[in-house]
Amino acid sequence: MAFTAPVAEQRFVLDTVANIGELAKTERFAAATPDVIDAVLEGAAQFAAGEWAPLNRVGDTVGAKWSPDGVVMPDGYREAYQAYVEGGWGTIGVSEAFGGQGLPFVVQAAVLETLGSANMGFALCPTLTVGAIEAIEHHGTPEQQALYLPKLATGEWTGTMNLTEPQAGSDVGALRATATPRRDGTFSIKGTKIYISFGDHDMADNIVHLVLARTPDAPAGTRGISLFLVPKVRADGTQNDVRVVSIEHKMGLHASPTCVLSFGDHDDCTGELIGPEFGGMRAMFTMMNNARLNVGLQGVQVAEAATQKAVEYAKERVQGARAGAQSAIIEHPDVRRMLMRMKAQTMAARALVYYACGQVDRAGMGDAAAKDRLEITTPLAKAHATDLGNEIASIGVQVHGGMGFVEETGAAQFFRDARITPIYEGTNGIQAADLVGRKLSLSNGAAFASLIADMRAEAEHPRLTALVDACEAIGRRLQTADADDRQAASYPFLTMLSVATCGWLLERQARDAGADAVKQASVAFYLDQIVPEAMGLEAAANAPAASLYALNADAF
Amino acid sequence: MAFTAPVAEQRFVLDTVANIGELAKTERFAAATPDVIDAVLEGAAQFAAGEWAPLNRVGDTVGAKWSPDGVVMPDGYREAYQAYVEGGWGTIGVSEAFGGQGLPFVVQAAVLETLGSANMGFALCPTLTVGAIEAIEHHGTPEQQALYLPKLATGEWTGTMNLTEPQAGSDVGALRATATPRRDGTFSIKGTKIYISFGDHDMADNIVHLVLARTPDAPAGTRGISLFLVPKVRADGTQNDVRVVSIEHKMGLHASPTCVLSFGDHDDCTGELIGPEFGGMRAMFTMMNNARLNVGLQGVQVAEAATQKAVEYAKERVQGARAGAQSAIIEHPDVRRMLMRMKAQTMAARALVYYACGQVDRAGMGDAAAKDRLEITTPLAKAHATDLGNEIASIGVQVHGGMGFVEETGAAQFFRDARITPIYEGTNGIQAADLVGRKLSLSNGAAFASLIADMRAEAEHPRLTALVDACEAIGRRLQTADADDRQAASYPFLTMLSVATCGWLLERQARDAGADAVKQASVAFYLDQIVPEAMGLEAAANAPAASLYALNADAF
């Protein structure tokens, strides 16, 4: 059975959780009529199943390859990417002014979900292009926008994000790449960047690198960082001085080349400033925040794909008996438990990520409350949805038994592919630190208080209300706790608040779902079995940092 | 830094949890003097670090290879295996009557732990040989014992277990391999077996396959199964008719060839009956039960190795600041949390597995209470310790950040290697079914009641006593619940009972550990943070099967 996008579920979540009907009433998103949304979801489903899913395995087994002339994608990827460009799938969320369809970010997310469930490594390429578009749309000059956005919107050109250097990972402020001004207003870029996804490939005519670097005499740390646009091919058609040194040998996501890029080996790397000098972090956050949501979305992608595969296997595999009759393993209670968990957690991850994506659209229209809500749910969506993607992919392996450990079934690939998602775009630990460090105190704590109040106003299941209460108490305590105590509690608290948010959004779905048996059973399972697990983290979320520093580092 | 076996911790756990001093007072284990134990642990540590750990990576990157002439191990493995044989490391737990050292099973487990932490895939080979030795020691004729055991004890010959066939995985009773009697008392074996670890290799002169098969007119199901010994090379020096058809392409454990074996392609495969006809399941359980403990031990192996690697990285990697000063990441609270969790869970896994292994030694001397305790802790040790191995390996990847997803560091290998352990030797779901199906009612429930009573007599921390109470209530309810309800609750209940058992054994360790800061901090972390998580599973363990069957299979 091929991958089938869960179109009805996507549409339902867009309606109930992202309230896309409300968005469609605005002038900005007037294009988002029900018919258009249905056509987009259906079309993406057909495209992904027909063109991208069949390439998922060769992406893993052959993978992207380095050559002296650049990165070579596996057979079929060039053509499938071309079909993506021609189908207009890159243009969904881009403004009409730049050749896009002007649909909401959350609809674009639904399309990316489908593409990524079909082929997660491949879908990372357009995901990064989305980030580049946002940076240029928000911070570029009109000339830069006119030159780059139409090509990026179609996907004829692709985008990258260049933050990390060997000594500067989570600590972006430690980066050393330099940008020296030239007489013509451009900059000469020099430095090495690592972990650049799709930093090179052979599917597009140009690649637009967005690069963080320091101008001469820039202050230390993040305050001295500026953002530069460095095209692989310059406007005059000449090759820029950017070289792909190597690609990483990774555990998974082999279709996505993770590049080491060297800028300015021959002192001839041309970059343009995007936004003001020293405005690099702000511009980068524009793309990074939405990129975090899109990584959370990868959790949904792999969860959906792994669940479909496990269900298919469990229906086919006959082994043992239940109630005296030989049966497919889906009839065995513990296999059922695993599959119900996969179903419910996939729904939870999708609800959480779509919800946050819907806030991007509202915040973009100047809604300050939505901006707060987006800020506080972004770390939840990134961290918790990727944790769920990993959990679900692992259960998927388990459902397959011995076949899950053998590569041919594909369950193992999901497990390997998923493992990067809690790491990149800010590790999940960084997300947790962001939640307790910046987001709990955002708008003087109103962002958090308002989320709690909204949950409390709707939550019905006593386990869910108990979890909301616990989250409020812990969150309030952490708002005034010292930095170490806050961070010590950060991860368990993030998980609790994420589960509370998911439970709230799933209860809402159950109210709207009528007699939909799958939805009702999955939500009931979530509230009855998964919500109480999160309460089991309360002790850890209340433990002081001292418990973690009882040992000196040397004693470990 | 190379792998360093945790010799002091192993010795401490042998003392406090396995009470090896008590064992040494028996005639059977008089050889297990403190000096001997120390020498064995130290010697194994040096051997493993010097000879086996350096081959771990080539085992992964090159792996065992199939050829028409048989499986070829990576360079260095033949010599390192020879060094293992010459060092006498295979003889630890074998009776002196057959050339062994007559030391306790739990001491052999400590040695296997060290070997497997250094090189998990490699250590699976001697682990399987241990199983073959046990089957022959308990069920073979004196002639069979004299012929096979001395060579298996040294490891000059290795052993395998042949249960699984394509249609007979968890449901062993569905197997179809046949054994036809011959005039000379031997049997002609015919059939195909899959997932045979070290089913072929080039490190030993002979391989002793223990094969489950059916004699003519045998009853259906498990009652009609007999066990046969099928040597790769027959006593007359001729090659037996056993062919390695292929090896699996697996996600991890590449040093361990997972073979498809074809017996009797040319109707010339000679097997000898081991034990009585139709006694195959009983004989197989002899080796399988202890093999389950040794798979639980693999959880300990990977947990220890992954923790050491993560700690090393966290001490070296400088990134960001704590309290205003640049620091290694081990100083950051959330990294601390991850490392404390790794430490505490590794200790928990080791305590649980060593405890069960110590019962093997007592049960072997006819101690009925120990036999009950062994039976009820075996599914806990197999399932929970392997779950922990996976959890810890995943945290290890996370501590490494982006480097964890890149294969060069080795963190990814642990993550991939560990993933088979919850699957083979009976999936963890099968373990949970065994716990609630057979073990809760063992000795009319006395096996369970006595474990609860022992825990209650010693447990001090209020969270631990609450967990023990919850386990007792759930266990009692499940003893009389219907089969579906029992199985629906089985996995969460298994985890709760495992954590309670670990907490009990760790509290005991803390009482004996005096001022050992690592032990005290780790146990406190376990009791304060991990025990309450297990309480979060109470709702799931009390949920009826109906919640899992709200949907028809077709609706998934």
JSON list of N, CA, C and O in Angstrom, two decimals, chain A residues 438-458:
[
{"chain": "A", "resi": 438, "resn": "ARG", "atom": "N", "xyz": [12.25, 32.79, 28.10]},
{"chain": "A", "resi": 438, "resn": "ARG", "atom": "CA", "xyz": [11.65, 33.98, 27.46]},
{"chain": "A", "resi": 438, "resn": "ARG", "atom": "C", "xyz": [10.12, 33.93, 27.46]},
{"chain": "A", "resi": 438, "resn": "ARG", "atom": "O", "xyz": [9.47, 34.94, 27.69]},
{"chain": "A", "resi": 439, "resn": "LYS", "atom": "N", "xyz": [9.58, 32.78, 27.16]},
{"chain": "A", "resi": 439, "resn": "LYS", "atom": "CA", "xyz": [8.16, 32.74, 26.84]},
{"chain": "A", "resi": 439, "resn": "LYS", "atom": "C", "xyz": [7.24, 32.82, 28.06]},
{"chain": "A", "resi": 439, "resn": "LYS", "atom": "O", "xyz": [6.16, 33.39, 27.99]},
{"chain": "A", "resi": 440, "resn": "LEU", "atom": "N", "xyz": [7.68, 32.26, 29.18]},
{"chain": "A", "resi": 440, "resn": "LEU", "atom": "CA", "xyz": [6.85, 32.34, 30.39]},
{"chain": "A", "resi": 440, "resn": "LEU", "atom": "C", "xyz": [6.68, 33.78, 30.85]},
{"chain": "A", "resi": 440, "resn": "LEU", "atom": "O", "xyz": [5.66, 34.13, 31.46]},
{"chain": "A", "resi": 441, "resn": "SER", "atom": "N", "xyz": [7.69, 34.61, 30.58]},
{"chain": "A", "resi": 441, "resn": "SER", "atom": "CA", "xyz": [7.62, 36.00, 31.05]},
{"chain": "A", "resi": 441, "resn": "SER", "atom": "C", "xyz": [7.17, 36.96, 29.95]},
{"chain": "A", "resi": 441, "resn": "SER", "atom": "O", "xyz": [7.10, 38.17, 30.16]},
{"chain": "A", "resi": 442, "resn": "LEU", "atom": "N", "xyz": [6.85, 36.41, 28.78]},
{"chain": "A", "resi": 442, "resn": "LEU", "atom": "CA", "xyz": [6.46, 37.25, 27.64]},
{"chain": "A", "resi": 442, "resn": "LEU", "atom": "C", "xyz": [5.22, 38.09, 28.00]},
{"chain": "A", "resi": 442, "resn": "LEU", "atom": "O", "xyz": [4.28, 37.58, 28.61]},
{"chain": "A", "resi": 443, "resn": "SER", "atom": "N", "xyz": [5.24, 39.35, 27.59]},
{"chain": "A", "resi": 443, "resn": "SER", "atom": "CA", "xyz": [4.14, 40.28, 27.91]},
{"chain": "A", "resi": 443, "resn": "SER", "atom": "C", "xyz": [3.82, 40.24, 29.40]},
{"chain": "A", "resi": 443, "resn": "SER", "atom": "O", "xyz": [2.66, 40.15, 29.81]},
{"chain": "A", "resi": 444, "resn": "ASN", "atom": "N", "xyz": [4.87, 40.27, 30.17]},
{"chain": "A", "resi": 444, "resn": "ASN", "atom": "CA", "xyz": [4.73, 40.23, 31.64]},
{"chain": "A", "resi": 444, "resn": "ASN", "atom": "C", "xyz": [3.95, 39.02, 32.14]},
{"chain": "A", "resi": 444, "resn": "ASN", "atom": "O", "xyz": [3.20, 39.10, 33.12]},
{"chain": "A", "resi": 445, "resn": "GLY", "atom": "N", "xyz": [4.12, 37.92, 31.44]},
{"chain": "A", "resi": 445, "resn": "GLY", "atom": "CA", "xyz": [3.44, 36.69, 31.87]},
{"chain": "A", "resi": 445, "resn": "GLY", "atom": "C", "xyz": [2.05, 36.53, 31.28]},
{"chain": "A", "resi": 445, "resn": "GLY", "atom": "O", "xyz": [1.42, 35.48, 31.47]},
{"chain": "A", "resi": 446, "resn": "ALA", "atom": "N", "xyz": [1.58, 37.54, 30.55]},
{"chain": "A", "resi": 446, "resn": "ALA", "atom": "CA", "xyz": [0.21, 37.46, 30.01]},
{"chain": "A", "resi": 446, "resn": "ALA", "atom": "C", "xyz": [0.08, 36.39, 28.93]},
{"chain": "A", "resi": 446, "resn": "ALA", "atom": "O", "xyz": [-0.98, 35.77, 28.77]},
{"chain": "A", "resi": 447, "resn": "ALA", "atom": "N", "xyz": [1.16, 36.14, 28.19]},
{"chain": "A", "resi": 447, "resn": "ALA", "atom": "CA", "xyz": [1.10, 35.13, 27.13]},
{"chain": "A", "resi": 447, "resn": "ALA", "atom": "C", "xyz": [0.79, 33.77, 27.74]},
{"chain": "A", "resi": 447, "resn": "ALA", "atom": "O", "xyz": [-0.04, 33.00, 27.24]},
{"chain": "A", "resi": 448, "resn": "PHE", "atom": "N", "xyz": [1.46, 33.48, 28.85]},
{"chain": "A", "resi": 448, "resn": "PHE", "atom": "CA", "xyz": [1.24, 32.20, 29.53]},
{"chain": "A", "resi": 448, "resn": "PHE", "atom": "C", "xyz": [-0.14, 32.17, 30.19]},
{"chain": "A", "resi": 448, "resn": "PHE", "atom": "O", "xyz": [-0.90, 31.22, 30.05]},
{"chain": "A", "resi": 449, "resn": "ALA", "atom": "N", "xyz": [-0.46, 33.25, 30.90]},
{"chain": "A", "resi": 449, "resn": "ALA", "atom": "CA", "xyz": [-1.74, 33.29, 31.62]},
{"chain": "A", "resi": 449, "resn": "ALA", "atom": "C", "xyz": [-2.91, 33.12, 30.66]},
{"chain": "A", "resi": 449, "resn": "ALA", "atom": "O", "xyz": [-3.90, 32.44, 30.97]},
{"chain": "A", "resi": 450, "resn": "SER", "atom": "N", "xyz": [-2.78, 33.72, 29.50]},
{"chain": "A", "resi": 450, "resn": "SER", "atom": "CA", "xyz": [-3.89, 33.66, 28.56]},
{"chain": "A", "resi": 450, "resn": "SER", "atom": "C", "xyz": [-4.04, 32.25, 27.97]},
{"chain": "A", "resi": 450, "resn": "SER", "atom": "O", "xyz": [-5.15, 31.76, 27.75]},
{"chain": "A", "resi": 451, "resn": "LEU", "atom": "N", "xyz": [-2.93, 31.57, 27.73]},
{"chain": "A", "resi": 451, "resn": "LEU", "atom": "CA", "xyz": [-3.02, 30.18, 27.25]},
{"chain": "A", "resi": 451, "resn": "LEU", "atom": "C", "xyz": [-3.70, 29.31, 28.31]},
{"chain": "A", "resi": 451, "resn": "LEU", "atom": "O", "xyz": [-4.61, 28.52, 28.00]},
{"chain": "A", "resi": 452, "resn": "ILE", "atom": "N", "xyz": [-3.28, 29.48, 29.55]},
{"chain": "A", "resi": 452, "resn": "ILE", "atom": "CA", "xyz": [-3.90, 28.70, 30.64]},
{"chain": "A", "resi": 452, "resn": "ILE", "atom": "C", "xyz": [-5.40, 29.02, 30.73]},
{"chain": "A", "resi": 452, "resn": "ILE", "atom": "O", "xyz": [-6.23, 28.12, 30.86]},
{"chain": "A", "resi": 453, "resn": "ALA", "atom": "N", "xyz": [-5.71, 30.30, 30.64]},
{"chain": "A", "resi": 453, "resn": "ALA", "atom": "CA", "xyz": [-7.12, 30.69, 30.76]},
{"chain": "A", "resi": 453, "resn": "ALA", "atom": "C", "xyz": [-7.97, 30.09, 29.64]},
{"chain": "A", "resi": 453, "resn": "ALA", "atom": "O", "xyz": [-9.08, 29.60, 29.88]},
{"chain": "A", "resi": 454, "resn": "ASP", "atom": "N", "xyz": [-7.43, 30.10, 28.43]},
{"chain": "A", "resi": 454, "resn": "ASP", "atom": "CA", "xyz": [-8.18, 29.52, 27.30]},
{"chain": "A", "resi": 454, "resn": "ASP", "atom": "C", "xyz": [-8.38, 28.02, 27.50]},
{"chain": "A", "resi": 454, "resn": "ASP", "atom": "O", "xyz": [-9.46, 27.50, 27.20]},
{"chain": "A", "resi": 455, "resn": "MET", "atom": "N", "xyz": [-7.36, 27.37, 27.98]},
{"chain": "A", "resi": 455, "resn": "MET", "atom": "CA", "xyz": [-7.49, 25.92, 28.20]},
{"chain": "A", "resi": 455, "resn": "MET", "atom": "C", "xyz": [-8.52, 25.65, 29.28]},
{"chain": "A", "resi": 455, "resn": "MET", "atom": "O", "xyz": [-9.37, 24.77, 29.18]},
{"chain": "A", "resi": 456, "resn": "ARG", "atom": "N", "xyz": [-8.42, 26.43, 30.34]},
{"chain": "A", "resi": 456, "resn": "ARG", "atom": "CA", "xyz": [-9.32, 26.19, 31.46]},
{"chain": "A", "resi": 456, "resn": "ARG", "atom": "C", "xyz": [-10.78, 26.46, 31.08]},
{"chain": "A", "resi": 456, "resn": "ARG", "atom": "O", "xyz": [-11.69, 25.75, 31.54]},
{"chain": "A", "resi": 457, "resn": "ALA", "atom": "N", "xyz": [-10.97, 27.43, 30.23]},
{"chain": "A", "resi": 457, "resn": "ALA", "atom": "CA", "xyz": [-12.34, 27.78, 29.83]},
{"chain": "A", "resi": 457, "resn": "ALA", "atom": "C", "xyz": [-13.01, 26.64, 29.07]},
{"chain": "A", "resi": 457, "resn": "ALA", "atom": "O", "xyz": [-14.23, 26.48, 29.13]},
{"chain": "A", "resi": 458, "resn": "GLU", "atom": "N", "xyz": [-12.23, 25.81, 28.38]},
{"chain": "A", "resi": 458, "resn": "GLU", "atom": "CA", "xyz": [-12.83, 24.76, 27.54]},
{"chain": "A", "resi": 458, "resn": "GLU", "atom": "C", "xyz": [-12.64, 23.35, 28.08]},
{"chain": "A", "resi": 458, "resn": "GLU", "atom": "O", "xyz": [-13.45, 22.47, 27.78]}
]
